[in-house]
Coordinates of C-alpha atoms and ligand atoms in Angstrom, one line a residue:
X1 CA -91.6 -0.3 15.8
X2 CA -91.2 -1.8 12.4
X3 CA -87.2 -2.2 11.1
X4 CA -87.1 0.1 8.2
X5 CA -85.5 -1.2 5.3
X6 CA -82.1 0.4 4.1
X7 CA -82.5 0.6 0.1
X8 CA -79.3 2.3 0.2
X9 CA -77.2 -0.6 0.3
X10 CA -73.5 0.4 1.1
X11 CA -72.6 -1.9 -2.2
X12 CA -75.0 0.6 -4.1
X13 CA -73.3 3.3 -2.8
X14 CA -70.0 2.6 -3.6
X15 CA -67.1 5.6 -2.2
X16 CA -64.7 5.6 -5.8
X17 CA -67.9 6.6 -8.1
X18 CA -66.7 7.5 -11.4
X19 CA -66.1 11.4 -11.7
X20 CA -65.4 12.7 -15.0
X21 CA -62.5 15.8 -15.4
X22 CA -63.8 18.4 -13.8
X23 CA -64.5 21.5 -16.5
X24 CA -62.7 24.3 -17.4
X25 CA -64.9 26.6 -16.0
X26 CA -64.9 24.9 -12.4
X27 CA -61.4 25.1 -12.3
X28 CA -61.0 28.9 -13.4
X29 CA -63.2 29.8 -10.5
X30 CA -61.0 27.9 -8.4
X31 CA -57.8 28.6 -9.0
X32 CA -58.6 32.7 -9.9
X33 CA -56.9 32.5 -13.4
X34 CA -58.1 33.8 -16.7
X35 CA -56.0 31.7 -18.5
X36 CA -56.5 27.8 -18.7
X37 CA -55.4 24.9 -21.1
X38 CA -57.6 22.4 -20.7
X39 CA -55.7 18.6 -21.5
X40 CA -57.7 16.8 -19.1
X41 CA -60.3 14.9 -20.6
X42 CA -59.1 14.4 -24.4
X43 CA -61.3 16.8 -26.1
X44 CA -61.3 18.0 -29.8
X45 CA -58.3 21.1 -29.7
X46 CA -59.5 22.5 -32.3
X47 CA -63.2 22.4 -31.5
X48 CA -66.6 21.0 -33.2
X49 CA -67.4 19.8 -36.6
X50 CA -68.0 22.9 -38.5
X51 CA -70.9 20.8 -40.6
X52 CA -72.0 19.2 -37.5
X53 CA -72.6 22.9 -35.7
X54 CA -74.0 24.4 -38.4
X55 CA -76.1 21.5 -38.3
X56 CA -77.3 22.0 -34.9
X57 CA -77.7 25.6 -34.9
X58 CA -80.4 25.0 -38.1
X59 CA -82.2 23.0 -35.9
X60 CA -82.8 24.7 -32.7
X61 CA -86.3 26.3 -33.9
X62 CA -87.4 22.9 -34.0
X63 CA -87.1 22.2 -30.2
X64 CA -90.6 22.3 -29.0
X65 CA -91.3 18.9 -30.7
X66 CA -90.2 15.8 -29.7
X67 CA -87.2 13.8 -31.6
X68 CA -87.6 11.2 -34.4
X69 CA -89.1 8.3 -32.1
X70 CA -86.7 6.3 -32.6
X71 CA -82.4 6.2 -33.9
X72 CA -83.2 5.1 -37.6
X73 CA -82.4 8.0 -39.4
X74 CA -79.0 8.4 -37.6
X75 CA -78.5 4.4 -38.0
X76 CA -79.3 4.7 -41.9
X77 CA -76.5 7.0 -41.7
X78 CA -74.0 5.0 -39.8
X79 CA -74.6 2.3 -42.7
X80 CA -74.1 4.8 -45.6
X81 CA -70.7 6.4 -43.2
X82 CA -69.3 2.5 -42.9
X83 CA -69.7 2.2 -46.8
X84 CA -72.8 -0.5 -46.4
X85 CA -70.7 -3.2 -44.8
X86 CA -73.8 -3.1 -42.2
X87 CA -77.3 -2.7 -42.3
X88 CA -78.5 -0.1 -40.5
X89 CA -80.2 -2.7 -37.9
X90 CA -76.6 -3.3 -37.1
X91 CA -75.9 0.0 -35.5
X92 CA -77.0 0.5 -31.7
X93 CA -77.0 4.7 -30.1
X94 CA -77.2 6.2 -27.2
X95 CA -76.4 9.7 -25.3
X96 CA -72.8 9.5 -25.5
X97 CA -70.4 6.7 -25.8
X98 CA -70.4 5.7 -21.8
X99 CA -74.4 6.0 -21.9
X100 CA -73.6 2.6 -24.7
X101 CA -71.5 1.1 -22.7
X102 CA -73.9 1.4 -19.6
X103 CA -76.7 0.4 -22.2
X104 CA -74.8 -2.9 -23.1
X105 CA -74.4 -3.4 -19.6
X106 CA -78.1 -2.8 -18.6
X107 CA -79.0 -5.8 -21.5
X108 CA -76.5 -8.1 -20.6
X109 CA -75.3 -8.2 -16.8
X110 CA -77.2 -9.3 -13.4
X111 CA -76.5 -11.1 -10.5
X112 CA -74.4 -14.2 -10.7
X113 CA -72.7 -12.9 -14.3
X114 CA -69.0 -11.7 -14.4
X115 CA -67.7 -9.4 -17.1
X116 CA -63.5 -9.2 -17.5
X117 CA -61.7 -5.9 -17.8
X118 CA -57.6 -5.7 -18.4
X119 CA -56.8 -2.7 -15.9
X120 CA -55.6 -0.3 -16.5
X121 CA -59.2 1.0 -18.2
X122 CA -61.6 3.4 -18.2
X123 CA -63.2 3.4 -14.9
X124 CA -66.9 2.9 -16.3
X125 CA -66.5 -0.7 -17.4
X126 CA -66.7 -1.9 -14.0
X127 CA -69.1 0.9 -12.3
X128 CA -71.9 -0.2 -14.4
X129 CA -71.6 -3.7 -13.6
X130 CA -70.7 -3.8 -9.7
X131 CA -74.1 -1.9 -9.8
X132 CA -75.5 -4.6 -11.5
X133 CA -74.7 -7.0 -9.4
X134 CA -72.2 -8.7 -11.5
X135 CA -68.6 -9.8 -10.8
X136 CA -65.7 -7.9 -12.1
X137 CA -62.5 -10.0 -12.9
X138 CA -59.5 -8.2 -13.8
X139 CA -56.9 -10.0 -16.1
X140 CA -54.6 -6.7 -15.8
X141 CA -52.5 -6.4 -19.0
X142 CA -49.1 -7.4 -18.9
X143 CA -45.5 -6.4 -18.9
X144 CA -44.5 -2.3 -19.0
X145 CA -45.8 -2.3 -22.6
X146 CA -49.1 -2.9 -21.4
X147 CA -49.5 -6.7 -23.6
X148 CA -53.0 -8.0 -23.7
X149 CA -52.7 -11.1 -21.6
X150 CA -54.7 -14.1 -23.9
X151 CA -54.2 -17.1 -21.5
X152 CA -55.1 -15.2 -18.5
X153 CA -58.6 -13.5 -20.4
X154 CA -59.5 -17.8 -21.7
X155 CA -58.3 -19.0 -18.0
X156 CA -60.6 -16.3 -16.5
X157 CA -63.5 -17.1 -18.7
X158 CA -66.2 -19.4 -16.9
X159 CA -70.3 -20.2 -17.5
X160 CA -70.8 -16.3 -15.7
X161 CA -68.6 -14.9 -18.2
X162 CA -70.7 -12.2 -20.1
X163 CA -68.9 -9.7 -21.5
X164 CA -64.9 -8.9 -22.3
X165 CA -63.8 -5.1 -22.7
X166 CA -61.6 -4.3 -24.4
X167 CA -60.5 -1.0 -25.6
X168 CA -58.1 0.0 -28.5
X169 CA -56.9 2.5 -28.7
X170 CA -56.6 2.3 -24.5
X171 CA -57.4 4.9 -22.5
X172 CA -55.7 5.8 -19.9
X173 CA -52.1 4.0 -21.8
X174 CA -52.9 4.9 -25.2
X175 CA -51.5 1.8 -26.1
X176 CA -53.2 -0.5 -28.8
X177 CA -54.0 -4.1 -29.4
X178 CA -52.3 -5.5 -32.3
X179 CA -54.4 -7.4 -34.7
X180 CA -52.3 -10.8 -34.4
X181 CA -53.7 -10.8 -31.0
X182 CA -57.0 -10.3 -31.7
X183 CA -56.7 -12.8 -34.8
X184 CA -55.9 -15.0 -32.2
X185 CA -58.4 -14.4 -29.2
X186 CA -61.7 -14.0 -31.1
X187 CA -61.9 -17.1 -32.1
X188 CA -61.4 -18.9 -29.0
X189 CA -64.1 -16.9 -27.4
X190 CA -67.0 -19.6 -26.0
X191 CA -70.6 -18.4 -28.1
X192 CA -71.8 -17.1 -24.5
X193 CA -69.1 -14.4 -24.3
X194 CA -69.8 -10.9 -25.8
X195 CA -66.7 -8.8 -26.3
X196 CA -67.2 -5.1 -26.0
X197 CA -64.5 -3.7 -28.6
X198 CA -64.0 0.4 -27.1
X199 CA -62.5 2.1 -30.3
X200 CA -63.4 6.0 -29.1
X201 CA -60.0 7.0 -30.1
X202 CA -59.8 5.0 -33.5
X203 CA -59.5 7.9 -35.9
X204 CA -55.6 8.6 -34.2
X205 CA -54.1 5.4 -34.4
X206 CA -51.6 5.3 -37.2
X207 CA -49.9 1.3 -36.3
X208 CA -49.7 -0.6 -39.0
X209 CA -51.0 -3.3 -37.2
X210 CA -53.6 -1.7 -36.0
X211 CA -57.4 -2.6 -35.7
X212 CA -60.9 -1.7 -35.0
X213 CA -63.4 -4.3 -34.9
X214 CA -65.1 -4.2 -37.7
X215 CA -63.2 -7.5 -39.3
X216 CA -64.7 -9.1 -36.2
X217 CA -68.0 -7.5 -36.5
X218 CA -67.7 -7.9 -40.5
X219 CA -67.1 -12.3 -39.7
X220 CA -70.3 -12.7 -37.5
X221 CA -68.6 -12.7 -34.5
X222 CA -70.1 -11.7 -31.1
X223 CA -68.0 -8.3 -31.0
X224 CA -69.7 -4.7 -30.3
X225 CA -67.7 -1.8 -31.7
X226 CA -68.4 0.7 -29.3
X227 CA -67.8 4.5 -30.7
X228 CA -68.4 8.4 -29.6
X229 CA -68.6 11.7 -31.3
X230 CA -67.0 13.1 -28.2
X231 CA -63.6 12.9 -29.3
X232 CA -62.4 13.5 -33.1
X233 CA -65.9 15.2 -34.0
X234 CA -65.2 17.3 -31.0
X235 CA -68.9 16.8 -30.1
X236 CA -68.3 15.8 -26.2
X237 CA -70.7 18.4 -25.2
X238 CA -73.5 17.3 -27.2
X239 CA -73.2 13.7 -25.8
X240 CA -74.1 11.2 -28.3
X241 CA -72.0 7.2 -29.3
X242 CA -73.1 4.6 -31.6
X243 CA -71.7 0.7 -31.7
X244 CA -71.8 -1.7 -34.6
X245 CA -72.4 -5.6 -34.2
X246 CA -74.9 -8.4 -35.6
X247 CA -78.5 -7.9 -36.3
X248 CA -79.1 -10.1 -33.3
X249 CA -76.8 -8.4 -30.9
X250 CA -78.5 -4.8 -31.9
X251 CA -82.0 -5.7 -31.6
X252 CA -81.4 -8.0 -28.3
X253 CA -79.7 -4.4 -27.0
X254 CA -82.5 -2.3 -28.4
X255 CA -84.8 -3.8 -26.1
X256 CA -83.6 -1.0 -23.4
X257 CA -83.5 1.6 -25.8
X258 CA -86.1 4.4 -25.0
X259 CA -88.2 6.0 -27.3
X260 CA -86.9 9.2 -28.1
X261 CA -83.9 8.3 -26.7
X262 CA -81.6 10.6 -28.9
X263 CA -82.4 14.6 -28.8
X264 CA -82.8 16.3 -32.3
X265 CA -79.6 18.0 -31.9
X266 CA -77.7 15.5 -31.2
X267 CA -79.0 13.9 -33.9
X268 CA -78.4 15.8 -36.7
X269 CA -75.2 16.9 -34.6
X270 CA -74.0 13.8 -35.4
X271 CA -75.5 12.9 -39.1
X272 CA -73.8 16.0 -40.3
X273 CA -70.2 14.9 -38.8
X274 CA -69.9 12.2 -40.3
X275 CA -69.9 13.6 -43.4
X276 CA -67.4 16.1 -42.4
X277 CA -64.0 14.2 -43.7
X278 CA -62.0 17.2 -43.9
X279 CA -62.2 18.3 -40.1
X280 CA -61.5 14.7 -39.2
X281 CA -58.2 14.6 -41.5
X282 CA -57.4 18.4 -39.8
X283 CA -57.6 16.8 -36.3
X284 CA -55.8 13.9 -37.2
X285 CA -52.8 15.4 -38.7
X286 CA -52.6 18.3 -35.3
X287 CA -52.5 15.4 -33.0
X288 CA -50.3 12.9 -35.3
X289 CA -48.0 16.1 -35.6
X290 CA -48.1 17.5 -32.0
X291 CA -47.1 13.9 -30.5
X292 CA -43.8 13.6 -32.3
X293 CA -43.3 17.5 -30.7
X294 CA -44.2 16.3 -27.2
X295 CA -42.4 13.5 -27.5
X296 CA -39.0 14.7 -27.9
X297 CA -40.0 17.5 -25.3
X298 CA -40.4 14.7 -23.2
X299 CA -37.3 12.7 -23.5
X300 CA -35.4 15.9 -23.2
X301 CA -37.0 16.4 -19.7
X302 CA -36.3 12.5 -19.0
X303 CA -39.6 11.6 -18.4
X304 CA -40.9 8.2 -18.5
X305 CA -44.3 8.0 -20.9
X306 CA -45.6 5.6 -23.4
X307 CA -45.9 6.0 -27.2
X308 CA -49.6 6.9 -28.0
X309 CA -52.4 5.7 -30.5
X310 CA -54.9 8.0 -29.1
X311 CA -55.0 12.1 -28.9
X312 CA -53.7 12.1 -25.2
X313 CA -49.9 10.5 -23.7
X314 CA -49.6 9.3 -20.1
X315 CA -46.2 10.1 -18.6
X316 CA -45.4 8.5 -15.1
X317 CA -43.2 11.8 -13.5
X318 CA -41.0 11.2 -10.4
X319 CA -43.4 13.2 -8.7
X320 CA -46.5 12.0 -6.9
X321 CA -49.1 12.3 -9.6
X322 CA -51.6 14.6 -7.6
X323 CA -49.2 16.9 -6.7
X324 CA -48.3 17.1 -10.4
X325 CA -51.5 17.8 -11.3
X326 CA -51.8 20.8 -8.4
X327 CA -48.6 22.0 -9.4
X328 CA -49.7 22.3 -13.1
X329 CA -53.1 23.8 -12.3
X330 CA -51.1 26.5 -10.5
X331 CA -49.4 27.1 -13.9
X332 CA -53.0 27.1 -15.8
X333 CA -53.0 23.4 -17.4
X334 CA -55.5 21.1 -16.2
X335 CA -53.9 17.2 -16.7
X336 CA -55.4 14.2 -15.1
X337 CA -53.8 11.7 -12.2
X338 CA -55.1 8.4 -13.8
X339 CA -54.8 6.1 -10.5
X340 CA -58.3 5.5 -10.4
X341 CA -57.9 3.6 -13.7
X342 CA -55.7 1.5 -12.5
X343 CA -52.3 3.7 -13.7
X344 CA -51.0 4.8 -10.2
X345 CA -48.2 7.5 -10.6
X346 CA -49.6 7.9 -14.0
X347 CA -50.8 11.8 -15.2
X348 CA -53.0 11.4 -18.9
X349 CA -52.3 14.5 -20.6
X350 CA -54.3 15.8 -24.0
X351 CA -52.8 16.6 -27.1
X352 CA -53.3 20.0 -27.9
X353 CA -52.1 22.6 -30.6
X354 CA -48.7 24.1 -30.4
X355 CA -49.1 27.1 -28.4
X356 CA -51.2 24.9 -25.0
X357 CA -48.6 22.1 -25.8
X358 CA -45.5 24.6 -25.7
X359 CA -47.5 26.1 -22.6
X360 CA -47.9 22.5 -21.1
X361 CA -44.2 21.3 -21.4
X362 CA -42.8 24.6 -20.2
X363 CA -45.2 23.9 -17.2
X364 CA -44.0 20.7 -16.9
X365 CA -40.7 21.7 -17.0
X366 CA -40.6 23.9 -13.9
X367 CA -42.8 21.7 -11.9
X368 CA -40.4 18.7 -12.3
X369 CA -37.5 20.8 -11.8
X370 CA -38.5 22.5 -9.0
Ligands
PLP401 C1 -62.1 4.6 -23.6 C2 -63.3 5.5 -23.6 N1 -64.5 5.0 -23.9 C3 -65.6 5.7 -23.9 C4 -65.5 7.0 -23.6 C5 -66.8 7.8 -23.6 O1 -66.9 8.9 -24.2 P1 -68.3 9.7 -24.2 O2 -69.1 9.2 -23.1 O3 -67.9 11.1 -24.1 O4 -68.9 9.4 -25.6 C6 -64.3 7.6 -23.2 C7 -64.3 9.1 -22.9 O5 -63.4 9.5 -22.2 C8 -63.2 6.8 -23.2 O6 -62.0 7.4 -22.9

């Protein structure tokens, strides 16, 4: 009898997958409640783009047709939202912000490449490439401030070396990457090294020194600004991300773009948001509001967290995270244990608007004190 052959490689199987939160209505049908804040998986509080939905909704009678065949319209866009700075060409898109990063991935990695991460990060990074076939090599960011560690990224750096993420605001800290630190990395990147700049949570980050990529981009360096309408345009349902880098970097991505990769809503979701300034400035100020709230909530309960750029803060409680998060469910607010992204201990809770943040720290309260 022939041997048959196991396509389902263990290593393509692998047992910590990436799961997302789980959603709101999963959890209400689990725990019986009618009542749920949902701070789990740094959402929009206050909803969608009203430009972008009404945007959407004026284009569902258009659904039996296929897309535009290809991104350009969204791209032109993109150009005209960064103030022409770019070309279109410059801008890449795909179904969400982790489709991007996968999409990057897909053009870049194989078997004997190695791509750098600085744990803790967003899970993702390194799913994509194990898959791949590439090697993952941590150069874990240092100290209980969460410092990018510049020798230890240029010592781990070899011929292999692909791609370096990075990701500013971080999730799960919420820390940042100050600019002098950038300033002085980029340009001691080798020309074979792509660094893949994750700036999801930009429009929050109020530090002076402060960054995206776009200086990097904006010099012709080999930098990919990687970006999502999930988050401030409240548009995570609608899955759709766009990154900015050279001409050349663009079109050598493009190459695994699909025609009509991009559905017409999220499309024209998208076009319309970024026109929509004034729901972007209304987000901003809830969250840059609400964290100063939650943070002296915090220190009154005596709970260690870090200072946040993004829309969410990760507190490490006494308590075993999990059981945190169990306890908290039980009281109708779903946070998230962020061991798997290399935080152990660590819970990543969403900003929300007063009344779910009130309902969160008075949750938080009796759990810890209980
Ligand atoms: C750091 C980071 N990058 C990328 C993403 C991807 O967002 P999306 O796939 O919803 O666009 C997220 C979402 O949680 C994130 O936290």
């Amino acid at each position: 009898m022939k041997k048959e052959i196991n396509i389902f490689k263990e290593a393509l199987l692998p047992k910590g997958g990436y799961k997302g939160g789980k959603s709101k209505a999963e959890v209400l049908s689990q725990i019986g409640k009618k009542k749920l804040y949902k701070l789990s998986s740094n959402e929009n509080y206050l909803g969608s783009s009203p430009k972008a939905l009404k945007a959407i909704r004026s284009n569902l009678a258009g659904l039996s047709i296929y897309p535009e065949r290809t991104d350009a319209t969204l791209r032109k866009a993109l150009a005209s939202f960064y103030g022409g700075i770019f070309s279109a060409d410059q801008f890449i898109t795909d179904n969400s912000g982790v489709a991007l990063l996968e999409m990057i991935e897909r053009a870049f990695l194989g078997p004997k490449t190695e791509i750098i991460i600085c744990n803790p990060a967003f899970k993702p990074y390194h799913m994509f490439a194990k898959k791949l076939g590439a090697e993952v090599v941590d150069v874990p960011l240092k100290g209980k401030n969460f410092i990018l560690d510049i020798p230890g990224i240029l010592k781990a750096i070899n011929k292999k070396t692909r791609l370096l993420f990075l990701c500013s605001p971080n999730n799960p800290t919420g820390t940042h990457i100050p600019k002098s630190q950038l300033d002085e990395l980029m340009p001691q990147l080798p020309p074979h090294v792509v660094t893949v700049y994750d700036e999801v949570y930009y429009q929050y980050a109020d530090a002076e020194d402060y960054t995206t990529a776009l200086p990097y981009v904006d010099a012709g360096m080999q930098v990919i600004g990687v970006n999502s309408f999930s988050k401030a345009y409240g548009l995570a349902g609608m899955r759709i991300g766009y990154g900015y880098t050279s001409e050349k970097l663009a079109r050598y991505i493009s190459q695994v773009h699909r025609p009509f990769q991009i559905n017409t809503l999220a499309m024209e979701g998208a076009k319309a948001a970024l026109t929509d300034k004034s729901f972007i400035k209304k987000t901003v100020q809830l969250v840059l509001e609400e964290k100063n709230y939650i943070y002296k909530s915090l220190d009154k309960l005596g709970v260690k967290y870090w200072k946040t750029q993004a829309n969410f803060i990760t507190l490490k409680p006494k308590m075993k995270a999990d059981k945190v998060e169990a306890a908290m469910l039980k009281q109708g607010i779903m946070v998230r244990p962020v061991a798997n992204f290399g935080a152990p201990g660590c819970i990543r809770v969403t900003i929300g608007d007063r009344q779910a943040n009130a309902a969160y720290l008075k949750a938080l309260k009796k759990v810890l004190q209980a």
